[in-house]
Amino acid sequence: MEQDYKYNHKVRQAHDFEAQGKLLHAVQIYNSLLLEFPEKNELYVSLANLYEYMGNIDSALNLLNSNLSDHPDNVELRIFLGQFLLKHSRWEDSIEALSFVLPEEEPVVSFFTGYAHFMLKEYELAKISFLNFISFEQQTELLHEAHIYLAKIELKLKEYNSALYYAKKAEVLYSNFWELNFIYAETYFSLGMFAHAAAPIEKAIKLSPEEASPYELAGKIYLKLGDYLKAEKYFLEYIEKIENVSSDIYTRLAEACLNAEKTKDAIAYFEIAIKLDPENKTALAGKDKAASILKNNMASDG
């Protein structure tokens, strides 16, 4: 009992120092506690989080790795380390740390490993991990999030019907999540089902108007549908939201303007596209076509 009181008192003291901004004092208390209570995982977690807050990521990792080298079967701390590494974009290290944990015992490691592979663009490996997670996990919010990632992965792998299958699975929780609607729109667009793509892309924009990518896709969809004014509108909104616009986007914007009989605007956008990429054959041909149309119009007006 006395040990418990002493432990709890010192932990409260450390928390108080943290709240007061006396971070080094808190570090000292955590380190002293670890000497007395090396079996307390929460001390490693608290101290690692404190090091992270102080910007000392290496100290946090050294602390966690030191414990795990002595106690490799400390599953709780290993999962924390895996998450910590994910948070700092250390994808390979996270996969390595989590590889010691059996997915059937802790299904969440498959989710984290799948996410790390996804960020490394290792889509086949990511797919295996997420499917593994789904096979062990019954019903959590993460299950629906895994379906979102599987839909994204199938989209990357050009498995469009599978992408739709997993997107529908995710709808239980994520029907009003902009990215799920974006996935639907992109999948339908890739299948050539442009009319089907319009509603979900509009919903994605409505749900998250600050996101840039739905505006680009909306422009492409409406260009295919022949609604050139809408295509122009969305391409312009996309251009406003990002810093480095590709030659391809200006080419598509120019094509929308040309089809909407805004020939001068089309020429201006084709010229920007050519300036960004002098080898852009579509833009070069488009500019010549637009210039020819403009010349003919001027001749007929004259």
Short mmCIF file of C-alpha atoms in Angstrom, two decimals:
data_model
loop_
_atom_site.label_atom_id
_atom_site.label_comp_id
_atom_site.label_asym_id
_atom_site.label_seq_id
_atom_site.Cartn_x
_atom_site.Cartn_y
_atom_site.Cartn_z
CA MET A 1 0.00 0.00 0.00
CA GLU A 2 2.83 2.38 0.91
CA GLN A 3 4.49 1.64 -2.43
CA ASP A 4 1.22 2.38 -4.27
CA TYR A 5 0.81 5.66 -2.41
CA LYS A 6 4.41 6.67 -3.16
CA TYR A 7 4.00 5.74 -6.83
CA ASN A 8 0.70 7.58 -7.28
CA HIS A 9 2.00 10.63 -5.42
CA LYS A 10 5.08 10.91 -7.65
CA VAL A 11 3.03 10.40 -10.84
CA ARG A 12 0.70 13.23 -9.78
CA GLN A 13 3.78 15.34 -9.08
CA ALA A 14 5.10 14.68 -12.58
CA HIS A 15 1.72 15.59 -14.10
CA ASP A 16 1.66 18.82 -12.08
CA PHE A 17 5.13 19.76 -13.32
CA GLU A 18 4.01 19.09 -16.89
CA ALA A 19 0.96 21.30 -16.41
CA GLN A 20 3.19 24.07 -15.04
CA GLY A 21 5.58 23.77 -18.00
CA LYS A 22 8.40 22.48 -15.78
CA LEU A 23 9.18 19.70 -18.20
CA LEU A 24 12.70 18.81 -17.08
CA HIS A 25 11.42 18.37 -13.52
CA ALA A 26 8.77 15.98 -14.85
CA VAL A 27 11.42 14.06 -16.84
CA GLN A 28 13.50 13.64 -13.69
CA ILE A 29 10.54 12.24 -11.74
CA TYR A 30 9.61 9.78 -14.51
CA ASN A 31 13.21 8.56 -14.73
CA SER A 32 13.42 8.09 -10.96
CA LEU A 33 10.12 6.22 -11.00
CA LEU A 34 11.37 3.93 -13.78
CA LEU A 35 14.30 2.91 -11.59
CA GLU A 36 11.85 1.82 -8.87
CA PHE A 37 8.98 0.57 -11.07
CA PRO A 38 10.51 -0.67 -14.34
CA GLU A 39 7.47 -2.89 -14.98
CA LYS A 40 5.05 0.06 -15.30
CA ASN A 41 4.32 0.52 -19.02
CA GLU A 42 2.45 3.78 -18.39
CA LEU A 43 5.70 5.40 -17.23
CA TYR A 44 7.40 4.64 -20.55
CA VAL A 45 4.37 5.95 -22.42
CA SER A 46 4.18 9.15 -20.36
CA LEU A 47 7.90 9.82 -20.62
CA ALA A 48 7.99 9.05 -24.37
CA ASN A 49 5.06 11.43 -24.92
CA LEU A 50 6.83 14.08 -22.87
CA TYR A 51 10.05 13.69 -24.89
CA GLU A 52 7.95 13.97 -28.05
CA TYR A 53 6.32 17.17 -26.77
CA MET A 54 9.80 18.55 -26.06
CA GLY A 55 10.81 17.73 -29.65
CA ASN A 56 13.22 15.02 -28.56
CA ILE A 57 12.00 12.11 -30.68
CA ASP A 58 15.29 10.19 -30.48
CA SER A 59 15.16 10.12 -26.67
CA ALA A 60 11.61 8.77 -26.82
CA LEU A 61 12.63 6.04 -29.26
CA ASN A 62 15.75 5.14 -27.27
CA LEU A 63 13.62 4.80 -24.14
CA LEU A 64 11.08 2.50 -25.83
CA ASN A 65 13.64 0.43 -27.74
CA SER A 66 15.76 -0.02 -24.62
CA ASN A 67 12.81 -1.54 -22.76
CA LEU A 68 11.85 -3.75 -25.69
CA SER A 69 15.38 -5.05 -26.17
CA ASP A 70 15.20 -6.31 -22.56
CA HIS A 71 11.52 -7.34 -22.77
CA PRO A 72 10.74 -8.23 -26.40
CA ASP A 73 7.41 -9.79 -25.38
CA ASN A 74 6.05 -6.53 -23.94
CA VAL A 75 3.15 -6.40 -26.43
CA GLU A 76 1.50 -3.26 -25.02
CA LEU A 77 4.67 -1.21 -25.30
CA ARG A 78 5.53 -2.67 -28.70
CA ILE A 79 2.14 -1.60 -30.09
CA PHE A 80 2.67 1.87 -28.61
CA LEU A 81 6.10 2.04 -30.29
CA GLY A 82 4.54 0.96 -33.61
CA GLN A 83 1.96 3.76 -33.38
CA PHE A 84 4.61 6.25 -32.30
CA LEU A 85 6.71 5.41 -35.35
CA LEU A 86 3.67 5.73 -37.62
CA LYS A 87 2.98 9.17 -36.21
CA HIS A 88 6.48 10.22 -37.26
CA SER A 89 6.29 8.65 -40.73
CA ARG A 90 8.87 5.97 -39.96
CA TRP A 91 6.97 3.37 -41.93
CA GLU A 92 9.63 0.64 -42.25
CA ASP A 93 10.59 0.91 -38.57
CA SER A 94 6.94 0.60 -37.56
CA ILE A 95 6.49 -2.53 -39.67
CA GLU A 96 9.61 -4.02 -38.07
CA ALA A 97 8.51 -3.16 -34.52
CA LEU A 98 5.04 -4.64 -35.03
CA SER A 99 6.25 -7.79 -36.77
CA PHE A 100 6.94 -9.37 -33.35
CA VAL A 101 3.23 -9.33 -32.42
CA LEU A 102 0.88 -12.07 -33.63
CA PRO A 103 -2.12 -10.55 -35.49
CA GLU A 104 -4.49 -13.17 -34.11
CA GLU A 105 -3.62 -12.01 -30.58
CA GLU A 106 -3.66 -8.28 -31.35
CA PRO A 107 -5.51 -7.67 -34.66
CA VAL A 108 -4.76 -3.93 -34.54
CA VAL A 109 -1.12 -4.62 -35.52
CA SER A 110 -2.37 -5.74 -38.94
CA PHE A 111 -4.21 -2.45 -39.33
CA PHE A 112 -1.11 -0.41 -38.43
CA THR A 113 1.10 -2.55 -40.67
CA GLY A 114 -1.36 -2.18 -43.53
CA TYR A 115 -1.33 1.59 -43.09
CA ALA A 116 2.50 1.66 -43.12
CA HIS A 117 2.62 -0.42 -46.32
CA PHE A 118 -0.04 1.84 -47.85
CA MET A 119 2.06 4.93 -47.11
CA LEU A 120 5.05 3.18 -48.71
CA LYS A 121 2.85 2.58 -51.81
CA GLU A 122 3.28 -1.18 -51.25
CA TYR A 123 -0.34 -1.78 -52.13
CA GLU A 124 -0.33 -5.57 -52.41
CA LEU A 125 1.30 -5.92 -48.97
CA ALA A 126 -1.07 -3.31 -47.55
CA LYS A 127 -4.02 -5.26 -48.93
CA ILE A 128 -2.83 -8.48 -47.27
CA SER A 129 -2.47 -6.72 -43.90
CA PHE A 130 -5.88 -5.04 -44.02
CA LEU A 131 -7.58 -8.31 -45.09
CA ASN A 132 -5.77 -9.99 -42.20
CA PHE A 133 -7.12 -7.33 -39.83
CA ILE A 134 -10.67 -7.81 -41.11
CA SER A 135 -10.43 -11.59 -40.67
CA PHE A 136 -9.61 -11.20 -36.97
CA GLU A 137 -11.48 -8.04 -36.02
CA GLN A 138 -15.22 -8.28 -35.47
CA GLN A 139 -16.82 -4.88 -34.97
CA THR A 140 -14.95 -1.66 -34.31
CA GLU A 141 -14.72 1.71 -36.02
CA LEU A 142 -11.31 0.61 -37.32
CA LEU A 143 -13.03 -2.18 -39.25
CA HIS A 144 -14.88 0.37 -41.39
CA GLU A 145 -11.70 2.43 -41.75
CA ALA A 146 -9.94 -0.71 -43.01
CA HIS A 147 -12.64 -0.99 -45.69
CA ILE A 148 -11.87 2.61 -46.73
CA TYR A 149 -8.19 1.74 -47.15
CA LEU A 150 -9.03 -1.43 -49.06
CA ALA A 151 -11.22 0.61 -51.41
CA LYS A 152 -8.31 3.02 -51.97
CA ILE A 153 -5.91 0.14 -52.53
CA GLU A 154 -8.18 -1.58 -55.07
CA LEU A 155 -8.53 1.75 -56.85
CA LYS A 156 -4.72 2.00 -57.05
CA LEU A 157 -4.57 -1.59 -58.31
CA LYS A 158 -7.27 -0.80 -60.91
CA GLU A 159 -9.60 -3.39 -59.37
CA TYR A 160 -12.62 -1.12 -59.67
CA ASN A 161 -15.41 -3.55 -58.81
CA SER A 162 -13.55 -4.55 -55.64
CA ALA A 163 -13.07 -0.86 -54.83
CA LEU A 164 -16.84 -0.37 -55.01
CA TYR A 165 -17.40 -3.46 -52.86
CA TYR A 166 -15.20 -2.15 -50.03
CA ALA A 167 -16.56 1.38 -50.38
CA LYS A 168 -20.08 0.03 -49.80
CA LYS A 169 -18.81 -1.85 -46.72
CA ALA A 170 -17.47 1.43 -45.31
CA GLU A 171 -20.77 3.26 -45.80
CA VAL A 172 -22.07 2.09 -42.41
CA LEU A 173 -20.03 4.79 -40.68
CA TYR A 174 -18.56 6.89 -43.47
CA SER A 175 -21.43 7.81 -45.80
CA ASN A 176 -20.85 11.49 -44.91
CA PHE A 177 -17.07 11.28 -45.14
CA TRP A 178 -15.78 13.29 -48.10
CA GLU A 179 -13.09 10.77 -49.00
CA LEU A 180 -15.51 7.86 -49.34
CA ASN A 181 -17.56 9.92 -51.80
CA PHE A 182 -14.35 10.85 -53.60
CA ILE A 183 -13.48 7.14 -53.87
CA TYR A 184 -16.90 6.42 -55.39
CA ALA A 185 -16.50 9.27 -57.87
CA GLU A 186 -12.97 8.25 -58.87
CA THR A 187 -13.99 4.61 -59.26
CA TYR A 188 -17.01 5.43 -61.44
CA PHE A 189 -14.86 7.84 -63.47
CA SER A 190 -12.24 5.10 -64.01
CA LEU A 191 -15.02 2.75 -65.15
CA GLY A 192 -16.22 5.36 -67.67
CA MET A 193 -19.48 5.82 -65.73
CA PHE A 194 -19.25 9.60 -65.76
CA ALA A 195 -22.90 10.33 -64.93
CA HIS A 196 -22.61 8.07 -61.86
CA ALA A 197 -19.48 9.94 -60.79
CA ALA A 198 -21.15 13.39 -60.71
CA ALA A 199 -23.30 13.00 -57.56
CA PRO A 200 -20.57 11.62 -55.26
CA ILE A 201 -18.01 14.22 -56.37
CA GLU A 202 -20.49 17.02 -55.68
CA LYS A 203 -21.12 15.51 -52.24
CA ALA A 204 -17.37 15.24 -51.56
CA ILE A 205 -16.94 18.94 -52.36
CA LYS A 206 -19.90 19.89 -50.19
CA LEU A 207 -18.61 17.83 -47.25
CA SER A 208 -15.06 19.19 -47.43
CA PRO A 209 -14.85 22.35 -49.54
CA GLU A 210 -11.26 23.03 -48.44
CA GLU A 211 -9.92 19.83 -50.04
CA ALA A 212 -8.37 20.45 -53.47
CA SER A 213 -8.47 17.02 -55.14
CA PRO A 214 -12.29 16.74 -55.54
CA TYR A 215 -12.32 19.96 -57.63
CA GLU A 216 -9.81 18.48 -60.06
CA LEU A 217 -11.82 15.28 -60.42
CA ALA A 218 -15.06 17.27 -60.77
CA GLY A 219 -13.49 19.20 -63.63
CA LYS A 220 -12.50 15.98 -65.38
CA ILE A 221 -15.95 14.46 -64.85
CA TYR A 222 -17.85 17.43 -66.26
CA LEU A 223 -15.41 17.72 -69.17
CA LYS A 224 -16.31 14.13 -70.07
CA LEU A 225 -20.03 14.85 -69.59
CA GLY A 226 -19.85 17.85 -71.92
CA ASP A 227 -20.81 20.35 -69.22
CA TYR A 228 -17.97 22.67 -70.14
CA LEU A 229 -18.93 25.63 -67.96
CA LYS A 230 -18.98 23.43 -64.86
CA ALA A 231 -15.69 21.86 -65.91
CA GLU A 232 -14.15 25.33 -66.27
CA LYS A 233 -15.53 26.39 -62.87
CA TYR A 234 -14.10 23.40 -61.03
CA PHE A 235 -10.69 23.50 -62.74
CA LEU A 236 -10.36 27.19 -61.80
CA GLU A 237 -11.32 26.43 -58.20
CA TYR A 238 -8.76 23.63 -58.12
CA ILE A 239 -6.04 25.94 -59.49
CA GLU A 240 -6.82 28.47 -56.76
CA LYS A 241 -6.27 25.84 -54.06
CA ILE A 242 -2.86 24.45 -55.01
CA GLU A 243 0.57 25.96 -55.60
CA ASN A 244 2.03 23.92 -58.45
CA VAL A 245 -0.53 23.33 -61.19
CA SER A 246 0.35 20.80 -63.88
CA SER A 247 0.42 21.48 -67.61
CA ASP A 248 -2.26 18.80 -67.96
CA ILE A 249 -4.75 20.72 -65.79
CA TYR A 250 -4.31 23.92 -67.81
CA THR A 251 -4.74 21.86 -70.98
CA ARG A 252 -8.04 20.43 -69.72
CA LEU A 253 -9.18 23.89 -68.59
CA ALA A 254 -8.34 25.23 -72.05
CA GLU A 255 -10.30 22.41 -73.68
CA ALA A 256 -13.32 23.21 -71.51
CA CYS A 257 -13.11 26.87 -72.54
CA LEU A 258 -12.65 26.00 -76.20
CA ASN A 259 -15.74 23.78 -76.16
CA ALA A 260 -17.66 26.53 -74.32
CA GLU A 261 -16.72 28.91 -77.19
CA LYS A 262 -14.43 30.97 -74.94
CA THR A 263 -11.70 30.86 -77.56
CA LYS A 264 -9.47 33.67 -76.24
CA ASP A 265 -9.49 32.17 -72.76
CA ALA A 266 -8.68 28.77 -74.26
CA ILE A 267 -5.64 30.19 -76.09
CA ALA A 268 -4.40 31.84 -72.88
CA TYR A 269 -4.67 28.58 -70.92
CA PHE A 270 -3.08 26.53 -73.71
CA GLU A 271 -0.16 28.98 -73.64
CA ILE A 272 0.28 28.48 -69.89
CA ALA A 273 0.19 24.70 -70.41
CA ILE A 274 2.87 24.97 -73.12
CA LYS A 275 5.02 27.23 -70.93
CA LEU A 276 4.88 24.61 -68.16
CA ASP A 277 5.59 21.77 -70.60
CA PRO A 278 6.85 22.77 -74.07
CA GLU A 279 6.47 19.12 -75.19
CA ASN A 280 2.73 18.99 -74.38
CA LYS A 281 1.44 17.90 -77.78
CA THR A 282 -2.23 18.14 -76.78
CA ALA A 283 -1.76 21.76 -75.71
CA LEU A 284 0.25 22.62 -78.84
CA ALA A 285 -2.43 21.13 -81.11
CA GLY A 286 -5.20 22.74 -79.03
CA LYS A 287 -3.62 26.17 -79.29
CA ASP A 288 -3.33 25.85 -83.09
CA LYS A 289 -6.98 24.76 -83.30
CA ALA A 290 -8.14 27.63 -81.05
CA ALA A 291 -6.07 30.16 -82.99
CA SER A 292 -7.58 28.88 -86.25
CA ILE A 293 -11.12 29.18 -84.84
CA LEU A 294 -10.41 32.70 -83.64
CA LYS A 295 -8.99 33.69 -87.03
CA ASN A 296 -12.03 32.31 -88.85
CA ASN A 297 -14.38 34.09 -86.46
CA MET A 298 -12.59 37.39 -87.00
CA ALA A 299 -12.70 36.87 -90.76
CA SER A 300 -16.43 36.11 -90.76
CA ASP A 301 -17.09 39.13 -88.50
CA GLY A 302 -15.05 41.33 -90.83
#
